[in-house]
Short mmCIF file of C-alpha atoms in Angstrom, two decimals:
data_model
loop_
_atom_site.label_atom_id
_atom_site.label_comp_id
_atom_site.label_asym_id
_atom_site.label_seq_id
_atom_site.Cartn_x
_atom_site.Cartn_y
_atom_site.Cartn_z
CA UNK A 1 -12.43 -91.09 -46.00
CA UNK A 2 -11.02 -88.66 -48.07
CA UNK A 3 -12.17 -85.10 -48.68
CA UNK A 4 -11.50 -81.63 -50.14
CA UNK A 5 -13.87 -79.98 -47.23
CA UNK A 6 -13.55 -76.07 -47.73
CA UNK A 7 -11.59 -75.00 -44.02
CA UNK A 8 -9.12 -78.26 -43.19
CA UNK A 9 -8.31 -77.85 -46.85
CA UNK A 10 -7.10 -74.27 -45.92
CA UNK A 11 -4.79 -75.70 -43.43
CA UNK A 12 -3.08 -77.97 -45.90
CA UNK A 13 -2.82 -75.58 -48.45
CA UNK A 14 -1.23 -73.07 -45.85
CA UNK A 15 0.63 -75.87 -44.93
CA UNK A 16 -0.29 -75.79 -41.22
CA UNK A 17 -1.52 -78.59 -38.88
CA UNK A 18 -4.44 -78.32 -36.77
CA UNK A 19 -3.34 -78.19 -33.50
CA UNK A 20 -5.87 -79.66 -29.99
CA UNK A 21 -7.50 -76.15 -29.40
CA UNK A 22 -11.27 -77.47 -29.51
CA UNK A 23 -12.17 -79.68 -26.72
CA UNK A 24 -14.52 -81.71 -29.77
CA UNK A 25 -11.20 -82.85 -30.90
CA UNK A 26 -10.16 -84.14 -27.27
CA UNK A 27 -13.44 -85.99 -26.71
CA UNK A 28 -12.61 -87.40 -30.31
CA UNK A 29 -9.38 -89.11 -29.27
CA UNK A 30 -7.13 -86.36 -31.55
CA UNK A 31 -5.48 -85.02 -28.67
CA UNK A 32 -2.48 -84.81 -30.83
CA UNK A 33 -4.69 -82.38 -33.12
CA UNK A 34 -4.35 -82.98 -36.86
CA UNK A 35 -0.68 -83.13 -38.08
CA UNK A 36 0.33 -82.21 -41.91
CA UNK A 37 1.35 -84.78 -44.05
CA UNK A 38 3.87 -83.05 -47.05
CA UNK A 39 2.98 -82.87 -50.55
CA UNK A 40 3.67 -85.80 -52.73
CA UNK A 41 1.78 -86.27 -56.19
CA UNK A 42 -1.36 -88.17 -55.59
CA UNK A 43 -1.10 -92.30 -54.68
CA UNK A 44 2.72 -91.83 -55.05
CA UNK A 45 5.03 -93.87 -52.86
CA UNK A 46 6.25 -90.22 -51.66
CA UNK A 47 2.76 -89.25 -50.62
CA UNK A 48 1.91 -92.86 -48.90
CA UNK A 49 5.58 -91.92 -47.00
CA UNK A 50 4.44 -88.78 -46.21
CA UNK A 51 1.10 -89.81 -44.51
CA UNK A 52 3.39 -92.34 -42.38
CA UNK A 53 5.87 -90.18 -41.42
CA UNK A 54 2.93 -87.37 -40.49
CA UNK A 55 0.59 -90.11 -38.89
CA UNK A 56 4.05 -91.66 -36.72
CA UNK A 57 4.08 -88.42 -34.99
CA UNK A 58 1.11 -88.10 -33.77
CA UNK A 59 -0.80 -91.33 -32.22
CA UNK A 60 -3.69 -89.79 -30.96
CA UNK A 61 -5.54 -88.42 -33.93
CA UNK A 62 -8.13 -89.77 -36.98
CA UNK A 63 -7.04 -87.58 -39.29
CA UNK A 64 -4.20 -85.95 -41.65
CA UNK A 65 -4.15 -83.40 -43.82
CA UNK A 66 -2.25 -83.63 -47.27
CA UNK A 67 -0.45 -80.17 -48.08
CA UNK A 68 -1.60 -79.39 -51.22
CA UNK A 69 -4.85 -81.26 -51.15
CA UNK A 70 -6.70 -82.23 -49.03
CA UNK A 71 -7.69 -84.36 -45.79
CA UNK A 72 -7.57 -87.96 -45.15
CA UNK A 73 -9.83 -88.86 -42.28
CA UNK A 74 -10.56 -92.91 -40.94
CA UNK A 75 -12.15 -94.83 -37.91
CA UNK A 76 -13.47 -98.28 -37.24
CA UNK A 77 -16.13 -97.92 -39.33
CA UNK A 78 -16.91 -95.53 -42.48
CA UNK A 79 -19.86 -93.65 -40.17
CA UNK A 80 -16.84 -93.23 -37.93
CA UNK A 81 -14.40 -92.05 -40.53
CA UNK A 82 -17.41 -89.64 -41.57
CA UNK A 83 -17.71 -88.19 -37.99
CA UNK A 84 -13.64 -88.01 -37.69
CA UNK A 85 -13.95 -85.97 -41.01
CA UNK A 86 -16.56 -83.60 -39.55
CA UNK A 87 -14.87 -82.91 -36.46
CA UNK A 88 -11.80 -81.70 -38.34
CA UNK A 89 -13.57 -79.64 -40.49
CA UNK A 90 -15.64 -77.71 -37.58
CA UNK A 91 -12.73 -77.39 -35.48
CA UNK A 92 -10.41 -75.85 -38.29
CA UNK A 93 -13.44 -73.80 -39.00
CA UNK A 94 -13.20 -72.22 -35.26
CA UNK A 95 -9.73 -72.25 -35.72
CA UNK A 96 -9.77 -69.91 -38.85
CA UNK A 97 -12.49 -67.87 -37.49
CA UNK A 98 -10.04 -67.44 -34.06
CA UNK A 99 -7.51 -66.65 -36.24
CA UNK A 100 -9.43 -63.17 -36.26
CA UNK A 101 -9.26 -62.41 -32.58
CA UNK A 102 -5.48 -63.27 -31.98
CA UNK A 103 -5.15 -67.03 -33.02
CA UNK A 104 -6.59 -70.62 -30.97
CA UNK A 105 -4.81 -71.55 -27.93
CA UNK A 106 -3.84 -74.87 -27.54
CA UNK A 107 -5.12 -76.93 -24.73
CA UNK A 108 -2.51 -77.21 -22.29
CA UNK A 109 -1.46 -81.15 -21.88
CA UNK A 110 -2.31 -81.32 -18.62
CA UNK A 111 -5.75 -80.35 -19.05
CA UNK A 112 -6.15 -82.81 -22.22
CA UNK A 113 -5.50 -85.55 -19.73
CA UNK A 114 -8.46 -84.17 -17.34
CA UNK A 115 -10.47 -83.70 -20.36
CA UNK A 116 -10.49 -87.34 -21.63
CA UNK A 117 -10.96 -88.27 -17.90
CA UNK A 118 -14.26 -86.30 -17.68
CA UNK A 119 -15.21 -87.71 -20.86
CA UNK A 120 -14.43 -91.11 -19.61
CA UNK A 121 -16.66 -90.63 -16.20
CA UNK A 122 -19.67 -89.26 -18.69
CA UNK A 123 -19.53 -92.46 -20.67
CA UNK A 124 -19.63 -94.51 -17.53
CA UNK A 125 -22.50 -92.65 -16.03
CA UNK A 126 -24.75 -93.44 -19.19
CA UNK A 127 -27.86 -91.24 -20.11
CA UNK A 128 -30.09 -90.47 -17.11
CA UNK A 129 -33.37 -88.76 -17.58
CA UNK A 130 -34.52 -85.83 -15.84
CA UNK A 131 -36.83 -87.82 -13.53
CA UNK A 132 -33.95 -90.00 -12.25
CA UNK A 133 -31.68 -87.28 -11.53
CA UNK A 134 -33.97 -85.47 -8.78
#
Protein backbone atom coordinates (compact mmCIF):
# COMPACT_ATOMS: atom_id res chain seq x y z
CA UNK A 1 0.00 0.00 0.00
CA UNK A 2 1.21 3.16 -0.84
CA UNK A 3 0.40 6.51 0.73
CA UNK A 4 1.14 10.25 1.10
CA UNK A 5 -0.32 10.13 4.92
CA UNK A 6 0.34 13.73 6.40
CA UNK A 7 3.18 12.75 9.53
CA UNK A 8 5.36 9.55 7.96
CA UNK A 9 5.40 11.80 4.95
CA UNK A 10 7.21 14.40 7.22
CA UNK A 11 9.80 11.91 7.99
CA UNK A 12 10.66 11.26 4.38
CA UNK A 13 10.65 14.62 3.41
CA UNK A 14 13.05 15.43 6.43
CA UNK A 15 14.72 12.58 5.32
CA UNK A 16 14.63 10.72 8.67
CA UNK A 17 13.61 7.10 9.50
CA UNK A 18 11.26 6.21 12.10
CA UNK A 19 13.05 4.64 14.60
CA UNK A 20 11.17 1.55 17.40
CA UNK A 21 10.14 4.23 20.05
CA UNK A 22 6.31 3.13 20.23
CA UNK A 23 5.77 -0.21 21.65
CA UNK A 24 2.59 -0.39 18.68
CA UNK A 25 5.43 -0.75 16.35
CA UNK A 26 7.06 -3.73 18.45
CA UNK A 27 3.78 -5.62 18.79
CA UNK A 28 3.64 -4.97 14.89
CA UNK A 29 6.79 -6.94 14.10
CA UNK A 30 8.81 -3.39 13.04
CA UNK A 31 11.19 -3.71 15.70
CA UNK A 32 13.65 -2.39 13.27
CA UNK A 33 11.31 0.85 13.14
CA UNK A 34 10.77 2.27 9.66
CA UNK A 35 14.05 2.81 7.68
CA UNK A 36 14.31 5.59 4.71
CA UNK A 37 14.53 4.50 1.39
CA UNK A 38 16.54 7.56 -0.84
CA UNK A 39 14.95 9.52 -3.43
CA UNK A 40 14.79 8.15 -6.88
CA UNK A 41 12.16 9.51 -9.51
CA UNK A 42 9.01 7.55 -9.20
CA UNK A 43 8.96 3.55 -10.59
CA UNK A 44 12.64 4.17 -11.61
CA UNK A 45 15.11 1.32 -11.38
CA UNK A 46 16.98 3.83 -8.85
CA UNK A 47 13.95 4.09 -6.64
CA UNK A 48 13.05 0.11 -6.83
CA UNK A 49 17.14 -0.04 -5.69
CA UNK A 50 16.58 2.23 -3.17
CA UNK A 51 13.58 0.44 -1.45
CA UNK A 52 15.96 -2.81 -1.53
CA UNK A 53 18.82 -1.44 -0.26
CA UNK A 54 16.51 0.45 2.65
CA UNK A 55 14.26 -2.74 3.17
CA UNK A 56 17.89 -5.15 3.33
CA UNK A 57 18.68 -3.28 6.40
CA UNK A 58 16.10 -3.66 8.30
CA UNK A 59 14.20 -7.23 8.42
CA UNK A 60 11.85 -6.60 10.95
CA UNK A 61 9.59 -3.90 9.64
CA UNK A 62 6.26 -3.51 7.07
CA UNK A 63 7.08 -0.42 6.00
CA UNK A 64 9.52 2.22 4.16
CA UNK A 65 9.42 5.52 3.63
CA UNK A 66 10.49 7.12 0.19
CA UNK A 67 12.48 10.52 0.83
CA UNK A 68 10.78 12.81 -1.10
CA UNK A 69 7.42 11.14 -1.19
CA UNK A 70 5.96 9.20 0.54
CA UNK A 71 5.44 5.69 2.39
CA UNK A 72 5.26 2.28 1.08
CA UNK A 73 3.58 0.00 3.56
CA UNK A 74 2.68 -4.15 2.81
CA UNK A 75 1.56 -7.38 4.75
CA UNK A 76 0.01 -10.69 3.89
CA UNK A 77 -2.98 -9.33 3.00
CA UNK A 78 -4.13 -5.66 1.78
CA UNK A 79 -6.26 -5.27 5.37
CA UNK A 80 -2.81 -6.05 6.69
CA UNK A 81 -0.85 -3.67 4.53
CA UNK A 82 -3.70 -1.09 5.63
CA UNK A 83 -3.05 -1.71 9.39
CA UNK A 84 0.98 -1.68 8.72
CA UNK A 85 0.21 1.79 7.08
CA UNK A 86 -1.72 3.04 10.13
CA UNK A 87 0.66 2.04 12.62
CA UNK A 88 3.38 4.07 10.91
CA UNK A 89 1.45 6.94 10.61
CA UNK A 90 0.31 7.06 14.49
CA UNK A 91 3.61 6.28 15.68
CA UNK A 92 5.45 9.07 13.56
CA UNK A 93 2.61 11.16 14.75
CA UNK A 94 3.83 10.58 18.58
CA UNK A 95 7.09 10.82 17.33
CA UNK A 96 6.66 14.45 15.92
CA UNK A 97 4.57 15.47 18.75
CA UNK A 98 7.73 14.07 21.20
CA UNK A 99 9.80 15.90 19.17
CA UNK A 100 8.36 18.87 21.38
CA UNK A 101 9.41 17.62 24.77
CA UNK A 102 13.09 16.61 23.91
CA UNK A 103 12.75 13.93 21.07
CA UNK A 104 11.35 9.79 21.31
CA UNK A 105 13.62 7.43 22.92
CA UNK A 106 14.24 4.39 21.33
CA UNK A 107 13.36 1.17 22.95
CA UNK A 108 16.38 -0.31 24.17
CA UNK A 109 17.01 -3.88 22.27
CA UNK A 110 16.87 -5.73 25.10
CA UNK A 111 13.55 -4.71 26.08
CA UNK A 112 12.19 -5.17 22.31
CA UNK A 113 13.03 -8.80 22.84
CA UNK A 114 10.84 -8.88 26.24
CA UNK A 115 8.30 -6.94 24.47
CA UNK A 116 7.57 -9.39 21.59
CA UNK A 117 7.80 -12.12 24.33
CA UNK A 118 4.89 -10.57 26.31
CA UNK A 119 3.11 -10.14 23.21
CA UNK A 120 3.72 -13.69 22.34
CA UNK A 121 2.36 -15.07 25.95
CA UNK A 122 -0.93 -12.63 25.32
CA UNK A 123 -1.61 -14.34 22.03
CA UNK A 124 -1.28 -17.72 23.63
CA UNK A 125 -3.51 -16.93 26.51
CA UNK A 126 -6.46 -15.99 24.06
CA UNK A 127 -9.41 -13.66 25.16
CA UNK A 128 -10.83 -14.57 28.59
CA UNK A 129 -13.91 -12.89 29.86
CA UNK A 130 -14.30 -11.29 33.06
CA UNK A 131 -16.28 -14.21 34.54
CA UNK A 132 -13.47 -16.72 33.80
CA UNK A 133 -10.79 -14.74 35.20
CA UNK A 134 -12.21 -14.64 38.95
Amino acid sequence: MHTHSTYATSFALASRSLGCSYEVLVRADMTDGVPLARYGPRGSEESVSNIAAALQGAKSTKAVLLENHGVLAFGADPAAAARANLIVEEASQMAVFAEVLGGAKLIPSELLKATVGRRDDFARAGVKRAEQAK
